[in-house]
C-alpha positions as a LaTeX table, in Angstrom:
\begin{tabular}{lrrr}
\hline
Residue & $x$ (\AA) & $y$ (\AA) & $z$ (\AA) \\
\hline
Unk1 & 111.38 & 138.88 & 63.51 \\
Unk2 & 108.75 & 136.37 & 62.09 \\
Unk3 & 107.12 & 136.87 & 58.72 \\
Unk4 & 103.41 & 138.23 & 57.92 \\
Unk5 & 100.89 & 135.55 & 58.84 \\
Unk6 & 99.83 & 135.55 & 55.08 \\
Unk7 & 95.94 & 135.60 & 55.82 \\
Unk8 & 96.41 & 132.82 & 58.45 \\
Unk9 & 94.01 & 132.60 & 61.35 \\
Unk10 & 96.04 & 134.21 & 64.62 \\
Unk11 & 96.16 & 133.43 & 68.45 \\
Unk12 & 98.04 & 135.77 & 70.90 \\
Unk13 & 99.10 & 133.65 & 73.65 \\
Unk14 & 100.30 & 135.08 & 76.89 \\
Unk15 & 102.23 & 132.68 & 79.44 \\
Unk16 & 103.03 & 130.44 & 76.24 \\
Unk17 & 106.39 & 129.50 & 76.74 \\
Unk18 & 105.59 & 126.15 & 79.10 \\
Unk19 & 102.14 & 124.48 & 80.34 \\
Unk20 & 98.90 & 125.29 & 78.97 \\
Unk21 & 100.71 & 128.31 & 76.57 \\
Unk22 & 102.75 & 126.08 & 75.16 \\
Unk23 & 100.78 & 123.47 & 74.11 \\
Unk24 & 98.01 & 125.47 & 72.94 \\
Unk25 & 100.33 & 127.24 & 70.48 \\
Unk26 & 101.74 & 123.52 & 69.54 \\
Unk27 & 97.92 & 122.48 & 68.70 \\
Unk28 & 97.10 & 125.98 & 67.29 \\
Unk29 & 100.25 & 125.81 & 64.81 \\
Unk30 & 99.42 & 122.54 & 64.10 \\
Unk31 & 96.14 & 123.66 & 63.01 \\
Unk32 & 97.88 & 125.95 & 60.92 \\
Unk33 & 97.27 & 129.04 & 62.70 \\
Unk34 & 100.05 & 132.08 & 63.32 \\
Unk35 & 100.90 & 132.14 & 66.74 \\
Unk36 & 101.66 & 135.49 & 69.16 \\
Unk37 & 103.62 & 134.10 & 71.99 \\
Unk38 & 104.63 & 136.41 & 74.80 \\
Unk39 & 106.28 & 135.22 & 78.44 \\
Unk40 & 108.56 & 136.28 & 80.73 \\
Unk41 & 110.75 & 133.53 & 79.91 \\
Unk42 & 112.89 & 134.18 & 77.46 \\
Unk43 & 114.11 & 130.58 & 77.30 \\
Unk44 & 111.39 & 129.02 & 76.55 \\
Unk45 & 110.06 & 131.41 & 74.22 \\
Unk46 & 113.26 & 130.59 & 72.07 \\
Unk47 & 112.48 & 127.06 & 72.09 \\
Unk48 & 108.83 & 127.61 & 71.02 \\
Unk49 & 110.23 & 129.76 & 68.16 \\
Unk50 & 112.63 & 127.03 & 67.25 \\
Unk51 & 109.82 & 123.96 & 67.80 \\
Unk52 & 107.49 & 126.29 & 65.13 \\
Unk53 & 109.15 & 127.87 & 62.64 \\
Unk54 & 109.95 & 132.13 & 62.66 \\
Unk55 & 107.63 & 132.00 & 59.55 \\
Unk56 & 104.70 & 130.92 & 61.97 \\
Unk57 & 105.58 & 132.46 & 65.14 \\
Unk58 & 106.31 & 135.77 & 66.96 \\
Unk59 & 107.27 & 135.33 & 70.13 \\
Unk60 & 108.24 & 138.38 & 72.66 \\
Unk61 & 109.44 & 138.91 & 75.74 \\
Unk62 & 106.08 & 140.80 & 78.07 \\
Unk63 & 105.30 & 141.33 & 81.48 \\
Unk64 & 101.51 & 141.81 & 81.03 \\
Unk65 & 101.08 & 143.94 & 84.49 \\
Unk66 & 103.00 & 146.37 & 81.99 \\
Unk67 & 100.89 & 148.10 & 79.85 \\
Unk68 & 102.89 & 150.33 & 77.79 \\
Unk69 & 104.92 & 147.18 & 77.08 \\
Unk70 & 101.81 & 144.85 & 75.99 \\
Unk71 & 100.43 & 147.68 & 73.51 \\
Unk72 & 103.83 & 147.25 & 71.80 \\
Unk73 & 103.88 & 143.84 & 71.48 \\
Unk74 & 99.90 & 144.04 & 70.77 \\
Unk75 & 101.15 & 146.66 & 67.96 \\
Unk76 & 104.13 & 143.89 & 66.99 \\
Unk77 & 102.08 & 141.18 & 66.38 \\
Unk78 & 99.10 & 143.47 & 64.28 \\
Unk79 & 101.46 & 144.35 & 61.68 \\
Unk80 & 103.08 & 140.39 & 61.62 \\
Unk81 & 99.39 & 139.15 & 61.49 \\
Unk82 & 97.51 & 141.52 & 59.30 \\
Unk83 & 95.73 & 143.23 & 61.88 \\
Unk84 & 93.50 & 140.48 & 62.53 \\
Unk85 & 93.40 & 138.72 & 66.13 \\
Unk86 & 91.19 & 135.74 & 65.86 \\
Unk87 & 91.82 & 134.82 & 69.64 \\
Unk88 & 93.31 & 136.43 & 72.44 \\
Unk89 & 94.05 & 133.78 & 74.93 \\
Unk90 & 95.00 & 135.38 & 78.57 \\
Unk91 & 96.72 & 132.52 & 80.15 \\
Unk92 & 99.80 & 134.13 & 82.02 \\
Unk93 & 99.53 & 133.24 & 85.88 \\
Unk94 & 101.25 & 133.15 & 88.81 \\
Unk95 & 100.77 & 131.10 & 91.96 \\
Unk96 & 102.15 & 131.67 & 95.37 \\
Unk97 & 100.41 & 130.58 & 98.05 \\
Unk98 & 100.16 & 129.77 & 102.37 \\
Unk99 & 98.16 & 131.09 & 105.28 \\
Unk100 & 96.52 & 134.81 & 103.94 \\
Unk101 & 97.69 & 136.58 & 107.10 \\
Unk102 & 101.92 & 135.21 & 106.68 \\
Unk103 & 101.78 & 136.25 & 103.20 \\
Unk104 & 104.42 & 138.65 & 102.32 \\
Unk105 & 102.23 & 141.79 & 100.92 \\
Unk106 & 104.50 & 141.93 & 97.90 \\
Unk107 & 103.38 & 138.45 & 97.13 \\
Unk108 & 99.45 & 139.41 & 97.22 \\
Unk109 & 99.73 & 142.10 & 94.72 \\
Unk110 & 102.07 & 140.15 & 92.76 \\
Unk111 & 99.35 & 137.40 & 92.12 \\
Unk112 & 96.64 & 140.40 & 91.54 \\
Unk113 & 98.74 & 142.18 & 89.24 \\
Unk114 & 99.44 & 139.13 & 87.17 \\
Unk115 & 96.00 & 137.27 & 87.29 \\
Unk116 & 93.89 & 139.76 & 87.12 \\
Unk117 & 95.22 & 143.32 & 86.05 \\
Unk118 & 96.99 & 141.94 & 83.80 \\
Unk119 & 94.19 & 140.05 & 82.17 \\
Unk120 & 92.14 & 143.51 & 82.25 \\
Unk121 & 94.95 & 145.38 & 80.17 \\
Unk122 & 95.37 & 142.68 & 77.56 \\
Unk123 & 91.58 & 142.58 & 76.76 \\
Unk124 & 91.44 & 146.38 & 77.45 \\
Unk125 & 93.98 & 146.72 & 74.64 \\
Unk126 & 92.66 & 144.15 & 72.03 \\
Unk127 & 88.83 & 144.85 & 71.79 \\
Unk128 & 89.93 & 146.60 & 68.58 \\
Unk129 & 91.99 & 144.02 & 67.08 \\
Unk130 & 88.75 & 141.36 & 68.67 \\
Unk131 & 86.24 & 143.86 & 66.82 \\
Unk132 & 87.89 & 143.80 & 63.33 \\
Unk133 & 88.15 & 140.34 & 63.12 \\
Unk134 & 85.08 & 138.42 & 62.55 \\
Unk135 & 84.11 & 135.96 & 64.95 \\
Unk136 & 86.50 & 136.34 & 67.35 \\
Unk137 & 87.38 & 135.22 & 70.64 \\
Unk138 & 88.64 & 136.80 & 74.15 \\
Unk139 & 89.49 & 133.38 & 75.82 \\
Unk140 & 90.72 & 133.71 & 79.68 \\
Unk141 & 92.79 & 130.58 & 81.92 \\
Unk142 & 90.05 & 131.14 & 85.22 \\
Unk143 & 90.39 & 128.34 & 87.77 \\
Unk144 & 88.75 & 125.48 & 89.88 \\
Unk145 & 89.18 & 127.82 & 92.77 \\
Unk146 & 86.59 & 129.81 & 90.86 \\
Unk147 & 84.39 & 127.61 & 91.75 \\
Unk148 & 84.59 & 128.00 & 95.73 \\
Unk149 & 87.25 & 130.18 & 97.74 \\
Unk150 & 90.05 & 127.77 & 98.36 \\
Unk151 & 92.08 & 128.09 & 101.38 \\
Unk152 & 96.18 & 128.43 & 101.15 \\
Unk153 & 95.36 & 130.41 & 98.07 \\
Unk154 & 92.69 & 132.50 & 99.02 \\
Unk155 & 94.38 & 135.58 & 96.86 \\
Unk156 & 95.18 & 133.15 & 93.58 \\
Unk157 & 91.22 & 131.69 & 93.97 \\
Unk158 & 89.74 & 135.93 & 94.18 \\
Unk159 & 91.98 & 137.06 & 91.16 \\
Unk160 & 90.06 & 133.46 & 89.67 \\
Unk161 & 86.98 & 134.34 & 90.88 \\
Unk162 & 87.51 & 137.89 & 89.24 \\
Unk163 & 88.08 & 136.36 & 85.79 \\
Unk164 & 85.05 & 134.04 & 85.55 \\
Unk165 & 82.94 & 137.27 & 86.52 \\
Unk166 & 84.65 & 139.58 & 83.91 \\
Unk167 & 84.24 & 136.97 & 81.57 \\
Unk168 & 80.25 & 136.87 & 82.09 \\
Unk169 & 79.89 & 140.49 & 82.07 \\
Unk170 & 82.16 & 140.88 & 78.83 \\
Unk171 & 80.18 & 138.11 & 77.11 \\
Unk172 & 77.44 & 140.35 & 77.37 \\
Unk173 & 79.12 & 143.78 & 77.05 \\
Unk174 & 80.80 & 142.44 & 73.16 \\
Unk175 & 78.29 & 139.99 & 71.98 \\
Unk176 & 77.30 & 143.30 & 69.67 \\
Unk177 & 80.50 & 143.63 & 68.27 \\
Unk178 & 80.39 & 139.35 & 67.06 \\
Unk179 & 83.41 & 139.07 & 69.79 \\
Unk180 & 82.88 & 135.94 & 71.99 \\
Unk181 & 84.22 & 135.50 & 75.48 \\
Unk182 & 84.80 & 132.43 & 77.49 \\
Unk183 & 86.85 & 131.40 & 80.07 \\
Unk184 & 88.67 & 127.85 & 81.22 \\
Unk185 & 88.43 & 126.49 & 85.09 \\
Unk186 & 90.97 & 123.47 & 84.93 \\
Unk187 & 91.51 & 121.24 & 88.15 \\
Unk188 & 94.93 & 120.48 & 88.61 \\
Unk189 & 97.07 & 120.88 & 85.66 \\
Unk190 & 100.92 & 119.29 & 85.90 \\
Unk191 & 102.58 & 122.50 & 84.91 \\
Unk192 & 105.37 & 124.41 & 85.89 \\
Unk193 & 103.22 & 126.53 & 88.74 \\
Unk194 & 102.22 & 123.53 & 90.94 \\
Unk195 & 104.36 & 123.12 & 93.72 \\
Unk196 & 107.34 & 120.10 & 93.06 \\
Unk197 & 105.64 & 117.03 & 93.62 \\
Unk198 & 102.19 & 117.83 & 93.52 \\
Unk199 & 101.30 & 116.16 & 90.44 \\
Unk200 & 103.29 & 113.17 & 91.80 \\
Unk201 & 101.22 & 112.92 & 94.49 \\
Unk202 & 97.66 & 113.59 & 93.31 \\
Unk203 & 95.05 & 111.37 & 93.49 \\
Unk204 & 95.08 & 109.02 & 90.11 \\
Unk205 & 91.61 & 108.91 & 89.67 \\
Unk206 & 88.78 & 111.33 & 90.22 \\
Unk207 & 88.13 & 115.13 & 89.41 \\
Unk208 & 91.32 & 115.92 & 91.26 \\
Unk209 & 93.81 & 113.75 & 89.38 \\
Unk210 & 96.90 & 115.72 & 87.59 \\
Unk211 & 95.61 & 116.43 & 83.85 \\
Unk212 & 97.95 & 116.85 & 81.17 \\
Unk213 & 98.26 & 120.91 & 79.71 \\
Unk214 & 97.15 & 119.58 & 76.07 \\
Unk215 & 93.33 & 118.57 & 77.58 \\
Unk216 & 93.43 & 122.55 & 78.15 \\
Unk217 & 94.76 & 123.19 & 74.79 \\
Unk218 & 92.35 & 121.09 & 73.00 \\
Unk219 & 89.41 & 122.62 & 74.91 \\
Unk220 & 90.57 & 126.24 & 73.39 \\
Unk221 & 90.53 & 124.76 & 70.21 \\
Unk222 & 86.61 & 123.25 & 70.98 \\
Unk223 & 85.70 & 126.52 & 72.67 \\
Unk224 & 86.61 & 128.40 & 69.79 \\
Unk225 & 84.27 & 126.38 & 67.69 \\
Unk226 & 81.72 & 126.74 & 70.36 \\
Unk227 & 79.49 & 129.49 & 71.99 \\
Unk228 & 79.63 & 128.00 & 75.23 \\
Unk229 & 80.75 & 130.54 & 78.63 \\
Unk230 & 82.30 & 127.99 & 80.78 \\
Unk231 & 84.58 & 125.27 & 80.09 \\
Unk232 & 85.72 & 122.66 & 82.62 \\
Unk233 & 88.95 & 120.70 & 82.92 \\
Unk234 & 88.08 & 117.70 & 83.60 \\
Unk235 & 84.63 & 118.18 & 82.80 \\
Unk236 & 83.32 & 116.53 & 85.67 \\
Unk237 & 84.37 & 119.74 & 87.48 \\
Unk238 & 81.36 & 121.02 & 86.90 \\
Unk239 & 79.95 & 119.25 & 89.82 \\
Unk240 & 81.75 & 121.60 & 92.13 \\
Unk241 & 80.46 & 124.37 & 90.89 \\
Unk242 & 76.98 & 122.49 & 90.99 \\
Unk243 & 77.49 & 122.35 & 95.35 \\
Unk244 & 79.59 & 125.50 & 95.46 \\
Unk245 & 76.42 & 127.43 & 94.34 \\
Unk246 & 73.55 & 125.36 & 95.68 \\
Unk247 & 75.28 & 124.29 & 99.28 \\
Unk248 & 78.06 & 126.71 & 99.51 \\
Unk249 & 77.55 & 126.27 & 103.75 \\
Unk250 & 78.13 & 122.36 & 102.83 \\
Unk251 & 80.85 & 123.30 & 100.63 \\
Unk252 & 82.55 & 125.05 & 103.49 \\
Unk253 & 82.17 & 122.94 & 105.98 \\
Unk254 & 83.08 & 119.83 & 104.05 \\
Unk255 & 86.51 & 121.30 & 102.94 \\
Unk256 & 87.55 & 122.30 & 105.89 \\
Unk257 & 87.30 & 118.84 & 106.86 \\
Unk258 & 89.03 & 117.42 & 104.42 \\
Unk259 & 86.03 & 115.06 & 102.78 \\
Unk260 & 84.92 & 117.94 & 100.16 \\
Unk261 & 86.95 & 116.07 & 97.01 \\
Unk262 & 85.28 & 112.93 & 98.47 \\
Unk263 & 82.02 & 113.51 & 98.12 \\
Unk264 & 82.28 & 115.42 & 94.55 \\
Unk265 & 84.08 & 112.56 & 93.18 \\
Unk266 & 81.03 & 110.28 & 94.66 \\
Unk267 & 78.36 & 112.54 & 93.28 \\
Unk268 & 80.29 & 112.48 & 89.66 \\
Unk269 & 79.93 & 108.80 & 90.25 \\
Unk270 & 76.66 & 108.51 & 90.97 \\
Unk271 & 75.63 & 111.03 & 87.93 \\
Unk272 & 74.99 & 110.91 & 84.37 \\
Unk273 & 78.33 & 112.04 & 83.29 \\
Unk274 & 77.85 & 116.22 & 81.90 \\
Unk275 & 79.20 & 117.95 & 78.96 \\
Unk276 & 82.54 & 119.58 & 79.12 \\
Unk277 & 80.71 & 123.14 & 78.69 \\
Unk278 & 77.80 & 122.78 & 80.98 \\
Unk279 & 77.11 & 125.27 & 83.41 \\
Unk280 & 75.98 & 125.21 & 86.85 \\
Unk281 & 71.93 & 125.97 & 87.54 \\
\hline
\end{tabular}
């Protein structure tokens, strides 16, 4: 059991025991923060504890499409960090993926249950902790598939979908209460839930190419410093969701034959290059 957080800033971290978790508690404990680490694997979340320190760290085992299981470790981590919850980050995701109609039904509400319900119970749950900690922050891993509906992972790209409109609507819904709310859309990511070889064989250049998981962490750590909604790994990114909005017919049409990547990476390099943060519109 890990020590009080002494009056230390504190991040709850789901999915942090490899990728984007991981490194954002690295950065975050770096920072000095306490960190709330909860995963399925139990592994890694003993190698995290080990990396950081028990005196900085809880970590916990948590299946977040569990709810009577995340209050607890919500609860846990309250009493190790004061009561205070500076940022909630939902991160924990799952990928499977293939045609919609040969996908084994267990698999579809798998990827729903994970991506999206449980993001909904983790921010259900920690609007309290978020309200009695001043400027806080409900952060949330979305997705370039939130951008435009991508095929072979047309379930993963909805639950994405899903968590860049909750995040809108919550942005509104908690601004009152000083709690903040902002979301992530990263590109391809070389973590564990790519398919083997993925990152090996992605482009090397262009809005495509594999992207370590500490740009991701180091975003968190800007958007928490920020007010901006939308944050985009890489940030040139943002040009999809430019053509996804304004041409979504082009958009279609143009990945389904292949040339869609093409032509955004030719329209980022025609452009003036755009903030990390900027939105589409």
């Amino acid at each position: 059991m890990s020590a009080a957080a002494n009056g230390r800033k504190a991040i709850f971290i789901t999915g942090a025991a490899s990728g984007m978790g991981l490194e954002t508690a690295r950065l975050f404990a770096r920072q000095g923060w306490f960190i709330g680490g909860v995963d399925i694997n139990e592994a890694g979340l003993a190698r995290l504890e080990q990396e950081l320190g028990s005196d900085n760290c809880l970590v916990q085992r948590l299946d977040v499409t569990d709810r009577a299981a995340y209050a607890a470790a919500l609860d846990r981590f309250a009493a190790a960090s004061g009561g205070r919850l500076d940022i909630l980050y939902n991160n924990a995701g799952i990928g499977r993926g293939g045609p919609f109609a040969d996908q084994p039904w267990e698999d579809v509400l798998a990827v729903v249950n994970v991506n999206l319900v449980g993001v909904l119970t983790g921010i259900h749950l920690a609007i309290p902790l978020l309200k009695a900690t001043p400027q806080s922050m409900c952060f949330t891993t979305s997705s370039s598939s939130a951008t435009y509906g991508m095929p072979m992972i047309a379930v993963y790209s909805a639950t994405k979908h899903a968590v860049k409109g909750l995040t809108e609507a919550l942005a509104i819904e908690l601004k009152p209460y000083g709690i903040r709310v902002a979301d992530v859309l990263p590109a391809l990511i070389d973590t564990p839930i790519l398919p083997e070889g993925a990152a090996a064989a992605a482009p090397k250049a262009g809005v495509f190419r594999a992207i370590p998981p500490r740009e991701v962490a180091e975003t968190v750590w800007e958007a928490y410093h920020s007010d901006r909604l939308h944050w985009y790994v890489p940030r040139e990114l943002v040009a999809l969701d430019h053509m996804a909005t304004l041409h979504p017919e082009q958009t279609r049409d143009e990945m389904a034959e292949g040339r869609l990547f093409a032509t955004i990476d030719a329209q980022v390099a025609a452009a003036t290059p755009v903030p990390i943060g900027a939105t589409a519109g």
